[in-house]
Tab-separated table of C-alpha atoms and ligand atoms in Angstrom:
chain	number	residue	atom	x	y	z
A	10	MET	CA	121.314	115.780	101.107
A	11	LEU	CA	119.140	112.741	102.393
A	12	GLU	CA	120.060	109.187	101.108
A	13	LEU	CA	117.152	106.963	101.707
A	14	TYR	CA	117.164	103.183	101.328
A	15	ASN	CA	114.839	102.217	98.594
A	16	SER	CA	113.340	98.766	98.843
A	17	ALA	CA	112.204	99.235	95.178
A	18	SER	CA	115.627	99.567	93.767
A	19	HIS	CA	117.483	97.518	96.490
A	20	MET	CA	119.773	100.840	97.179
A	21	LYS	CA	120.404	103.911	99.085
A	22	GLU	CA	119.275	106.714	96.966
A	23	THR	CA	119.615	110.435	97.398
A	24	PHE	CA	116.220	111.609	97.797
A	25	LYS	CA	114.575	113.673	95.561
A	26	PRO	CA	111.028	114.973	95.110
A	27	ASN	CA	108.865	114.694	92.015
A	28	HIS	CA	107.673	118.234	92.456
A	29	PRO	CA	109.834	121.378	93.716
A	30	ASP	CA	106.636	122.454	95.971
A	31	ILE	CA	105.555	119.494	97.835
A	32	VAL	CA	106.779	116.011	99.128
A	33	LYS	CA	104.128	113.480	98.818
A	34	MET	CA	104.469	110.691	101.412
A	35	TYR	CA	101.814	107.865	102.025
A	36	THR	CA	101.629	105.538	105.164
A	37	CYS	CA	99.669	102.231	105.527
A	38	GLY	CA	97.812	103.182	108.789
A	39	PRO	CA	96.303	100.821	111.347
A	40	THR	CA	94.001	97.935	110.997
A	41	VAL	CA	91.713	99.350	113.859
A	42	TYR	CA	90.230	95.938	115.555
A	43	HIS	CA	92.869	96.040	118.362
A	44	PHE	CA	95.286	98.459	120.184
A	45	ALA	CA	98.295	98.656	118.582
A	46	HIS	CA	101.065	96.866	119.960
A	47	ILE	CA	104.489	98.663	120.312
A	48	GLY	CA	105.811	96.745	117.251
A	49	ASN	CA	103.401	98.407	114.968
A	50	LEU	CA	104.318	101.799	116.945
A	51	ARG	CA	107.849	101.126	116.010
A	52	SER	CA	107.219	101.390	112.305
A	53	TYR	CA	105.091	104.693	113.001
A	54	ILE	CA	107.800	106.259	115.307
A	55	MET	CA	110.568	105.823	112.277
A	56	GLU	CA	108.070	107.215	109.789
A	57	ASP	CA	107.559	110.055	111.859
A	58	ILE	CA	111.391	110.621	111.954
A	59	LEU	CA	111.487	110.328	108.246
A	60	GLU	CA	108.626	112.880	107.954
A	61	LYS	CA	110.112	115.489	110.311
A	62	TYR	CA	113.432	115.468	108.840
A	63	LEU	CA	111.952	116.113	105.555
A	64	ARG	CA	110.067	118.857	107.206
A	65	TYR	CA	113.791	119.855	109.127
A	66	GLU	CA	115.364	119.868	105.847
A	67	GLY	CA	112.889	122.415	104.249
A	68	TYR	CA	110.257	120.385	102.569
A	69	ASN	CA	106.652	120.981	102.538
A	70	VAL	CA	105.502	117.539	103.279
A	71	LYS	CA	101.809	116.173	102.704
A	72	ARG	CA	101.381	113.194	104.624
A	73	VAL	CA	98.352	110.886	103.878
A	74	MET	CA	97.320	107.570	106.273
A	75	ASN	CA	94.456	105.356	105.663
A	76	ILE	CA	92.421	103.615	108.444
A	77	THR	CA	91.689	100.167	107.836
A	78	ASP	CA	88.132	99.462	108.861
A	79	VAL	CA	87.169	96.973	106.579
A	80	GLY	CA	88.534	94.669	104.086
A	81	HIS	CA	91.682	93.489	105.971
A	82	LEU	CA	91.448	89.664	106.336
A	83	ALA	CA	92.788	87.420	109.060
A	84	SER	CA	94.929	85.923	106.153
A	85	ASP	CA	96.449	88.226	103.589
A	86	ALA	CA	95.903	85.581	101.142
A	87	ASP	CA	92.703	86.277	100.714
A	88	THR	CA	90.872	84.040	102.746
A	89	GLY	CA	89.999	84.075	106.524
A	90	GLU	CA	87.299	86.498	108.131
A	91	ASP	CA	87.734	90.061	108.074
A	92	LYS	CA	89.667	91.015	111.478
A	93	MET	CA	87.000	94.341	112.211
A	94	LEU	CA	84.345	91.831	112.218
A	95	LYS	CA	86.345	89.311	114.516
A	96	GLY	CA	87.195	92.115	116.873
A	97	ALA	CA	83.590	93.209	116.759
A	98	ARG	CA	82.196	89.915	117.806
A	99	ARG	CA	84.678	89.822	120.385
A	100	GLU	CA	83.738	93.129	122.289
A	101	HIS	CA	80.149	92.566	121.503
A	102	LYS	CA	80.193	95.791	119.595
A	103	SER	CA	79.167	97.011	116.167
A	104	VAL	CA	82.019	97.254	113.664
A	105	MET	CA	81.737	100.891	113.500
A	106	GLU	CA	82.076	101.242	117.435
A	107	ILE	CA	85.549	99.472	117.402
A	108	ALA	CA	86.674	100.830	114.485
A	109	LYS	CA	85.869	104.414	116.327
A	110	TYR	CA	87.417	103.230	119.820
A	111	TYR	CA	90.844	101.769	118.314
A	112	THR	CA	91.423	104.835	115.873
A	113	ASP	CA	90.937	107.046	118.935
A	114	ALA	CA	93.430	104.761	121.160
A	115	PHE	CA	95.744	104.738	118.292
A	116	PHE	CA	96.386	108.308	118.092
A	117	ALA	CA	96.193	108.805	121.867
A	118	ASP	CA	99.138	106.186	121.687
A	119	CYS	CA	100.873	108.251	119.067
A	120	GLU	CA	100.326	111.761	121.119
A	121	LYS	CA	102.170	109.903	123.934
A	122	LEU	CA	105.159	109.019	121.765
A	123	ASN	CA	105.233	112.028	120.017
A	124	ILE	CA	104.081	111.226	116.747
A	125	LYS	CA	102.604	113.846	114.609
A	126	ARG	CA	99.289	113.291	113.185
A	127	PRO	CA	99.368	112.798	109.161
A	128	ASP	CA	97.913	115.880	107.407
A	129	VAL	CA	95.411	113.628	106.323
A	130	VAL	CA	93.986	110.695	107.685
A	131	GLU	CA	91.268	108.578	106.110
A	132	PRO	CA	89.098	105.641	107.056
A	133	ALA	CA	88.850	103.106	104.341
A	134	THR	CA	84.882	102.933	104.537
A	135	ASN	CA	85.151	106.808	103.233
A	136	CYS	CA	86.433	105.948	99.554
A	137	ILE	CA	84.356	103.064	98.339
A	138	GLU	CA	83.674	105.114	94.868
A	139	ASP	CA	87.533	105.704	94.233
A	140	TYR	CA	87.773	101.788	94.478
A	141	ILE	CA	85.159	101.156	92.242
A	142	ARG	CA	86.367	103.178	89.633
A	143	ILE	CA	89.956	102.190	89.911
A	144	ILE	CA	88.514	98.623	89.576
A	145	THR	CA	86.273	99.089	86.818
A	146	LYS	CA	89.111	100.462	84.632
A	147	LEU	CA	91.169	97.563	85.710
A	148	ILE	CA	88.333	95.382	84.230
A	149	ASP	CA	88.019	97.322	81.136
A	150	THR	CA	91.858	97.208	80.433
A	151	GLY	CA	91.847	93.253	81.046
A	152	TYR	CA	94.008	93.660	83.915
A	153	ALA	CA	91.000	92.449	86.286
A	154	TYR	CA	88.689	89.349	85.987
A	155	LEU	CA	85.582	88.194	87.823
A	156	ALA	CA	85.648	84.536	89.348
A	157	GLY	CA	82.971	83.251	91.699
A	158	GLY	CA	81.408	86.457	92.406
A	159	ASN	CA	84.990	88.316	93.310
A	160	VAL	CA	86.976	90.449	91.094
A	161	TYR	CA	90.400	89.323	91.152
A	162	PHE	CA	93.390	91.407	89.846
A	163	ASP	CA	95.324	89.217	87.254
A	164	THR	CA	99.128	89.087	87.943
A	165	SER	CA	99.961	87.404	84.993
A	166	LYS	CA	99.337	90.644	82.796
A	167	LEU	CA	102.716	92.085	84.422
A	168	LYS	CA	105.886	92.244	83.312
A	169	SER	CA	107.367	92.025	86.568
A	170	TYR	CA	105.447	91.309	89.890
A	171	TYR	CA	108.167	90.584	92.590
A	172	VAL	CA	109.503	94.436	92.986
A	173	PHE	CA	110.733	93.828	96.752
A	174	ASN	CA	111.879	90.363	96.300
A	175	ASP	CA	115.451	91.190	98.179
A	176	PHE	CA	113.762	90.219	101.179
A	177	SER	CA	114.221	87.158	102.881
A	178	ALA	CA	111.984	84.255	102.113
A	179	GLU	CA	110.443	84.405	105.627
A	180	ASP	CA	109.422	88.171	105.300
A	181	LEU	CA	107.692	87.002	102.165
A	182	ASP	CA	106.049	84.446	103.408
A	183	VAL	CA	104.427	86.447	106.001
A	184	GLY	CA	101.267	87.375	104.210
A	185	VAL	CA	100.765	83.363	102.951
A	186	ARG	CA	100.520	82.003	106.002
A	187	GLU	CA	100.457	77.792	106.676
A	188	GLY	CA	96.983	76.580	106.904
A	189	VAL	CA	95.550	79.078	104.258
A	190	GLU	CA	93.107	77.239	101.794
A	191	GLU	CA	93.850	77.636	98.152
A	192	ASP	CA	90.910	80.079	96.303
A	193	THR	CA	90.157	78.090	93.383
A	194	ASN	CA	88.921	81.199	91.505
A	195	LYS	CA	92.301	82.566	91.193
A	196	ARG	CA	93.767	82.065	87.937
A	197	ASN	CA	97.459	82.512	89.108
A	198	LYS	CA	98.570	81.631	92.268
A	199	ASN	CA	99.443	85.524	93.137
A	200	ASP	CA	96.290	87.261	91.952
A	201	PHE	CA	94.345	88.872	94.662
A	202	VAL	CA	90.876	90.330	95.310
A	203	LEU	CA	89.964	93.796	94.446
A	204	TRP	CA	86.293	93.399	95.371
A	205	PHE	CA	84.580	90.613	97.177
A	206	THR	CA	81.232	89.580	97.163
A	207	LYS	CA	81.543	85.982	98.114
A	208	SER	CA	83.597	84.917	100.948
A	209	LYS	CA	83.213	81.930	102.921
A	210	PHE	CA	82.092	84.596	105.559
A	211	GLU	CA	78.955	85.931	104.608
A	212	ASP	CA	78.042	87.631	107.831
A	213	GLN	CA	80.397	90.785	106.752
A	214	ALA	CA	78.883	93.824	108.596
A	215	LEU	CA	79.678	96.506	106.079
A	216	LYS	CA	78.796	95.912	102.465
A	217	TRP	CA	77.886	98.350	99.291
A	218	GLU	CA	76.667	98.043	95.947
A	219	SER	CA	79.182	97.762	93.336
A	220	PRO	CA	78.859	96.969	89.556
A	221	TRP	CA	79.718	93.481	90.644
A	222	GLY	CA	77.100	92.936	93.196
A	223	THR	CA	76.635	93.725	96.971
A	224	GLY	CA	80.039	93.412	98.538
A	225	TYR	CA	83.288	95.126	100.066
A	226	PRO	CA	86.926	96.262	98.847
A	227	GLY	CA	89.991	94.044	99.340
A	228	TRP	CA	92.628	95.448	101.693
A	229	HIS	CA	95.313	96.314	98.946
A	230	ILE	CA	92.784	98.674	97.078
A	231	GLU	CA	92.461	100.509	99.938
A	232	CYS	CA	95.829	102.317	99.883
A	233	SER	CA	95.816	102.913	96.419
A	234	GLY	CA	92.653	104.668	96.291
A	235	ILE	CA	93.384	106.731	99.043
A	236	SER	CA	96.549	107.448	98.035
A	237	MET	CA	95.279	109.115	94.581
A	238	LYS	CA	92.327	110.442	96.302
A	239	HIS	CA	94.469	112.880	98.263
A	240	LEU	CA	97.877	112.784	96.585
A	241	GLY	CA	97.023	112.371	92.947
A	242	GLU	CA	98.751	110.237	90.143
A	243	ASP	CA	102.231	109.803	91.623
A	244	LEU	CA	103.695	109.444	95.157
A	245	ASP	CA	107.152	110.310	96.228
A	246	ILE	CA	107.647	108.055	99.298
A	247	HIS	CA	105.493	105.181	100.767
A	248	CYS	CA	105.738	103.938	104.244
A	249	GLY	CA	105.123	100.407	105.986
A	250	GLY	CA	106.574	97.921	108.020
A	251	ILE	CA	108.354	95.001	106.470
A	252	ASP	CA	105.676	92.604	106.668
A	253	ASN	CA	103.664	94.853	104.441
A	254	ALA	CA	105.934	94.635	101.389
A	255	PHE	CA	104.553	91.119	100.195
A	256	PRO	CA	101.657	91.059	99.216
A	257	HIS	CA	100.304	94.318	100.279
A	258	HIS	CA	102.724	96.676	98.655
A	259	THR	CA	103.419	94.498	95.813
A	260	ASN	CA	99.726	94.306	94.946
A	261	GLU	CA	99.442	98.278	95.391
A	262	ILE	CA	102.102	98.954	92.835
A	263	ALA	CA	100.502	96.251	90.696
A	264	GLN	CA	97.031	97.664	90.872
A	265	SER	CA	98.006	101.581	90.995
A	266	GLU	CA	100.528	101.496	88.036
A	267	SER	CA	98.147	99.191	85.788
A	268	TYR	CA	95.211	101.605	86.661
A	269	LEU	CA	97.746	104.651	85.863
A	270	GLY	CA	99.527	103.559	82.916
A	271	HIS	CA	102.989	105.034	84.640
A	272	LYS	CA	105.050	104.793	87.514
A	273	TRP	CA	103.134	105.536	90.581
A	274	CYS	CA	105.451	105.560	93.747
A	275	ASN	CA	109.548	106.616	93.550
A	276	TYR	CA	110.506	105.570	97.133
A	277	TRP	CA	109.706	102.735	99.161
A	278	MET	CA	110.744	102.904	102.946
A	279	HIS	CA	110.190	99.899	105.016
A	280	VAL	CA	110.408	99.530	108.828
A	281	HIS	CA	111.627	96.316	110.241
A	282	HIS	CA	110.140	94.614	112.963
A	283	LEU	CA	110.330	94.637	116.661
A	284	ASN	CA	110.388	91.182	118.017
A	285	THR	CA	110.150	89.482	121.464
A	286	PRO	CA	113.563	87.045	122.196
A	287	ASP	CA	110.915	83.781	120.721
A	288	GLY	CA	109.813	85.719	117.657
A	289	LYS	CA	107.196	87.728	116.294
A	290	MET	CA	105.269	90.407	118.260
A	291	SER	CA	101.381	89.543	118.126
A	292	LYS	CA	98.445	90.769	119.639
A	293	SER	CA	97.015	87.645	120.522
A	294	LYS	CA	100.101	85.324	122.000
A	295	GLY	CA	101.646	85.942	125.284
A	296	GLU	CA	101.855	89.296	126.641
A	297	PHE	CA	100.161	92.185	124.690
A	298	LEU	CA	102.704	94.897	124.883
A	299	THR	CA	100.754	98.100	124.394
A	300	VAL	CA	101.811	101.814	125.265
A	301	SER	CA	99.141	101.328	128.230
A	302	LEU	CA	100.990	98.249	129.611
A	303	LEU	CA	104.269	100.461	129.702
A	304	GLU	CA	102.870	103.214	131.335
A	305	GLN	CA	101.209	101.082	133.841
A	306	LYS	CA	104.734	99.367	134.439
A	307	GLY	CA	106.125	103.031	135.024
A	308	TYR	CA	107.785	103.528	131.895
A	309	ASP	CA	107.408	107.192	130.331
A	310	PRO	CA	106.411	106.504	126.512
A	311	LEU	CA	109.120	108.518	125.499
A	312	ALA	CA	111.803	106.087	126.958
A	313	TYR	CA	110.225	103.749	124.395
A	314	ARG	CA	111.038	106.328	121.724
A	315	TYR	CA	114.622	106.742	122.579
A	316	PHE	CA	115.009	102.914	122.864
A	317	CYS	CA	113.790	102.969	119.135
A	318	LEU	CA	115.883	105.245	118.057
A	319	GLN	CA	119.007	103.657	119.340
A	320	SER	CA	118.794	101.253	116.666
A	321	HIS	CA	118.636	101.470	112.832
A	322	TYR	CA	114.937	101.097	111.134
A	323	ARG	CA	116.460	98.554	108.889
A	324	ARG	CA	117.271	95.849	111.591
A	325	ASN	CA	114.928	94.064	113.627
A	326	LEU	CA	114.895	94.960	116.994
A	327	VAL	CA	114.441	92.906	120.065
A	328	PHE	CA	112.056	93.701	122.787
A	329	THR	CA	113.070	92.697	126.302
A	330	TRP	CA	112.354	94.341	129.977
A	331	GLU	CA	115.932	94.749	130.463
A	332	ASN	CA	116.640	96.532	126.983
A	333	LEU	CA	113.513	98.895	127.894
A	334	ASP	CA	115.329	99.489	131.233
A	335	ASN	CA	118.357	100.230	129.857
A	336	ALA	CA	116.984	102.716	127.370
A	337	ALA	CA	114.731	104.336	129.979
A	338	ALA	CA	117.671	104.503	132.561
A	339	ALA	CA	119.720	106.378	129.673
A	340	TYR	CA	116.700	108.729	128.769
A	341	GLN	CA	116.507	109.719	132.254
A	342	LYS	CA	120.073	110.456	132.469
A	343	LEU	CA	120.110	112.340	129.567
A	344	ILE	CA	116.943	114.428	130.693
A	345	SER	CA	119.207	115.303	134.101
A	346	LYS	CA	121.925	116.634	132.061
A	347	VAL	CA	119.509	118.773	129.981
A	348	ALA	CA	118.055	119.883	133.168
A	349	SER	CA	121.414	121.044	134.307
A	350	LEU	CA	122.181	123.434	131.605
A	351	ARG	CA	120.855	127.197	132.431
A	352	ASP	CA	119.224	129.053	129.484
A	353	ASP	CA	120.536	132.646	129.880
A	354	PRO	CA	119.357	134.464	126.423
A	355	SER	CA	121.653	137.168	127.107
A	356	GLU	CA	124.531	134.838	126.711
A	357	PRO	CA	125.551	135.169	122.755
A	358	LEU	CA	124.526	132.064	120.491
A	359	ASP	CA	128.316	130.382	119.193
A	360	GLU	CA	127.361	130.313	115.781
A	361	GLU	CA	130.299	128.310	114.779
A	362	ALA	CA	129.747	125.656	117.561
A	363	ALA	CA	126.246	125.541	116.440
A	364	LYS	CA	127.068	124.944	112.593
A	365	ALA	CA	129.601	121.908	113.521
A	366	LEU	CA	126.933	120.583	115.725
A	367	LYS	CA	123.828	120.470	113.517
A	368	GLU	CA	126.314	119.119	110.350
A	369	LYS	CA	127.183	116.408	112.942
A	370	PHE	CA	123.391	115.420	113.502
A	371	GLU	CA	122.507	116.152	110.148
A	372	LYS	CA	125.266	113.733	108.319
A	373	ALA	CA	123.725	111.210	110.697
A	374	LEU	CA	120.420	111.473	109.217
A	375	ASP	CA	121.240	111.981	105.921
A	376	ASN	CA	122.787	108.435	105.763
A	377	ASP	CA	119.422	106.473	105.692
A	378	LEU	CA	118.034	108.301	109.019
A	379	ASN	CA	120.825	106.584	111.308
A	380	THR	CA	119.060	107.507	114.515
A	381	SER	CA	121.178	105.989	116.508
A	382	LEU	CA	124.266	108.268	115.405
A	383	ALA	CA	121.636	111.200	115.622
A	384	VAL	CA	121.496	110.328	119.145
A	385	THR	CA	124.818	110.201	119.919
A	386	ALA	CA	125.238	113.883	118.233
A	387	ILE	CA	122.983	114.750	121.266
A	388	TYR	CA	126.076	113.817	123.950
A	389	ASP	CA	128.424	115.821	121.455
A	390	VAL	CA	126.335	118.838	122.046
A	391	LEU	CA	126.434	118.251	125.920
A	392	LYS	CA	130.123	117.718	126.183
A	393	TYR	CA	130.841	120.537	123.591
A	394	LYS	CA	132.923	123.660	124.872
A	395	THR	CA	130.479	126.109	124.678
A	396	ASN	CA	127.651	128.268	126.321
A	397	ASP	CA	124.681	126.667	127.550
A	398	HIS	CA	122.434	129.116	125.554
A	399	THR	CA	123.993	127.628	122.296
A	400	LYS	CA	123.609	123.845	123.582
A	401	LEU	CA	119.948	124.308	124.376
A	402	SER	CA	119.604	125.963	121.101
A	403	VAL	CA	121.097	123.108	119.088
A	404	LEU	CA	119.213	120.700	121.304
A	405	ALA	CA	116.003	122.325	120.451
A	406	GLY	CA	116.582	121.920	116.929
A	407	TYR	CA	117.507	118.261	117.010
A	408	ASP	CA	114.374	117.350	119.105
A	409	THR	CA	112.362	118.769	115.976
A	410	VAL	CA	113.228	115.391	114.559
A	411	LEU	CA	113.938	113.108	117.229
A	412	GLY	CA	111.002	113.884	119.511
A	413	LEU	CA	112.196	113.499	122.677
A	414	ASP	CA	110.932	116.597	124.442
A	415	MET	CA	114.322	117.211	125.807
A	416	ILE	CA	113.771	120.796	126.792
A	417	GLY	CA	109.970	119.983	128.075
A	418	HIS	CA	110.885	117.138	130.085
A	419	ALA	CA	114.008	118.964	131.676
A	420	ALA	CA	111.842	121.883	132.574
A	421	LYS	CA	109.714	119.436	134.302
A	422	LEU	CA	112.360	117.614	136.242
A	423	ARG	CA	113.484	120.970	137.572
A	424	ALA	CA	110.092	121.994	138.778
A	425	GLU	CA	110.055	118.877	140.445
A	426	GLU	CA	113.060	119.114	142.020
A	427	GLU	CA	112.422	122.424	142.911
A	428	ALA	CA	109.108	121.630	144.646
A	429	LYS	CA	110.717	118.516	146.486
A	430	LYS	CA	113.208	121.277	147.823
A	431	GLN	CA	110.622	123.640	148.880
A	432	ALA	CA	108.277	120.497	150.441
A	433	GLU	CA	111.279	119.735	152.500
A	434	ALA	CA	112.139	123.134	153.636
A	435	GLU	CA	108.487	123.599	154.536
A	436	ALA	CA	108.749	120.423	156.657
A	437	VAL	CA	111.324	121.700	158.828
A	438	ASP	CA	110.456	123.097	162.165
A	439	PRO	CA	110.058	126.821	162.024
A	440	ALA	CA	112.346	127.630	164.990
A	441	VAL	CA	115.101	125.668	163.291
A	442	ARG	CA	114.501	127.583	159.990
A	443	GLU	CA	115.044	130.645	162.070
A	444	LEU	CA	118.530	128.979	163.327
A	445	MET	CA	119.608	128.135	159.589
A	446	GLU	CA	119.214	131.665	158.693
A	447	LYS	CA	121.323	133.267	161.565
A	448	ARG	CA	123.541	130.274	161.019
A	449	ALA	CA	123.834	131.360	157.505
A	450	ALA	CA	124.354	135.011	158.526
A	451	ALA	CA	127.075	133.951	160.804
A	452	LYS	CA	128.765	131.983	158.113
A	453	LYS	CA	128.875	134.739	155.930
A	454	ALA	CA	130.392	137.128	158.478
A	455	LYS	CA	132.857	134.295	159.161
A	456	ASP	CA	131.939	133.664	162.824
A	457	TRP	CA	132.471	129.956	162.823
A	458	ALA	CA	132.118	129.640	166.515
A	459	GLU	CA	128.756	130.973	166.434
A	460	ALA	CA	127.786	129.008	163.259
A	461	ASP	CA	128.893	125.841	165.083
A	462	ARG	CA	127.020	126.719	168.258
A	463	ILE	CA	123.851	127.347	166.271
A	464	ARG	CA	124.208	123.856	164.899
A	465	ASP	CA	124.392	122.614	168.252
A	466	GLU	CA	121.257	124.348	169.445
A	467	ALA	CA	119.274	122.565	166.118
A	468	ALA	CA	120.730	119.641	167.592
A	469	ALA	CA	119.071	120.231	170.862
A	470	LEU	CA	116.048	120.675	169.293
A	471	GLY	CA	116.182	117.141	167.485
A	472	TRP	CA	117.790	118.298	163.954
A	473	ARG	CA	120.650	118.315	161.961
A	474	ILE	CA	121.997	121.282	159.760
A	475	ILE	CA	123.879	119.673	156.662
A	476	ASP	CA	125.713	121.696	154.257
A	477	THR	CA	125.115	120.658	150.236
A	478	PRO	CA	126.289	121.840	147.128
A	479	GLN	CA	122.653	123.194	146.714
A	480	GLY	CA	122.729	125.184	150.230
A	481	PRO	CA	122.158	123.953	153.840
A	482	LYS	CA	119.295	121.176	154.923
A	483	ALA	CA	117.663	120.282	158.000
A	484	GLU	CA	116.849	116.793	158.698
A	485	LYS	CA	115.259	115.078	161.603
A	486	LEU	CA	117.857	113.142	163.937
B	502	AMP	P1	98.633	96.478	111.150
B	502	AMP	O1	97.686	97.233	112.204
B	502	AMP	O2	98.252	95.114	111.525
B	502	AMP	O3	97.649	96.835	109.898
B	502	AMP	O4	99.700	97.338	110.939
B	502	AMP	C1	100.405	98.455	111.030
B	502	AMP	C2	101.649	98.651	110.901
B	502	AMP	O5	102.529	97.767	111.807
B	502	AMP	C3	101.928	98.259	109.537
B	502	AMP	O6	102.636	99.202	108.951
B	502	AMP	C4	102.869	96.852	109.862
B	502	AMP	O7	103.576	96.421	108.662
B	502	AMP	C5	103.459	97.365	111.152
B	502	AMP	N1	103.861	96.003	111.836
B	502	AMP	C6	103.560	95.052	112.268
B	502	AMP	N2	104.006	94.483	112.947
B	502	AMP	C7	105.210	94.873	113.238
B	502	AMP	C8	106.535	94.774	114.575
B	502	AMP	N3	106.423	93.818	115.017
B	502	AMP	N4	107.148	95.722	114.335
B	502	AMP	C9	107.184	96.724	113.465
B	502	AMP	N5	106.127	97.160	112.766
B	502	AMP	C10	105.231	96.410	112.564
B	503	ZN	ZN1	98.423	100.004	102.569
């Protein structure tokens, strides 16, 4: 039974879906104004683990993700310019062009990191009528008001607003950054915009007709609208990075539950941040850490996935090149160990061993997705006293969740080693190759004197014959 920490109840809870036949999962997708940094991707890796573990457990999961291509302002406090517009200006392209470019780049990164594409991916600009329907009802029922041309959600109408308030003040502050001017249209400090027709930035590229004038949706309403469009009026799990807990998810709950008149989502999973040693990871400050940069520096993207799995998703993780080097070396070593296993399907599957090993793995993940213990369970498999066929079969099962491509990478490594051996053998002088064959025959016949004589003959031709555990090799003297 999966025990998952629920940020809304502030404790670990046994996961139980609302419906027996489906788990409804929603994930806040990327704002596609730039490449995702590896911090963003930490969140998506850990959410991928949750989805895959639910599937491993036999649940039928429907996962929906939005693509934020409008309405995410540079400040979450409803001021500042739209991030998409800033991105478009930076690159001298249209908003739609950069949205497409960075959406494709995001999914290319996900593929390299073995992050499964959600069942439904929905750009925010596709669902304008859904937002208008929700906002209309919120105004009709007194939860929203018009002021200065914008529609605001009235947080004073709620019995409780701060559902995630066990976060540190620092985490909660993220959305309300310093230097943000107060919006004087708001009746209450935390009221937020559902629909903009007026902002300081009149050059918003994408606008739509609405009952309140031509304008565009706020960022928060997008996730409520997209979730309800594809998953209906209830949700099992909502995921996102910890910075989204406030105000984004807090506002999603406020507007969704006011609109529906009942509880909306049961479990909230928040992934904590990947930080640099000097603080928050950023797309604008310092080195912009992307999957492409890791590749340029020679890292396998899956070594980064391995790095993420080594720590718990509810702890901040510090990124340094040294930490990544350690993870990359450990991942490489793991792949060589898996490559040394020989699959022989004629060997019987050791049912007892497989059961014991699976239990260990499941125990780790059942405990609020303890991926670092799940990784340790891999090494238990490698050490276990059982046949290689059983080990490989158990590892393949683990990898449907961990996504480290252990078997595929091991096969690739073996093929590379084989090719290297072949190339080395082919580089040897044909006369020396012939001598090596003769020497092997002499050794087989236990004619040691003849074997030594042949070695000297090869030396006279300028080649040293060496015996290795993998067989004889020849090297130029
Ligand atoms: P964005 O593209 O800014 O909308 O963010 C995409 C996702 O990445 C959201 O779920 C954020 O909460 C998450 N995120 C942002 N920064 C980090 C970070 N440094 N570490 C982990 N997740 C992050
Ligand atoms: Zn969202």
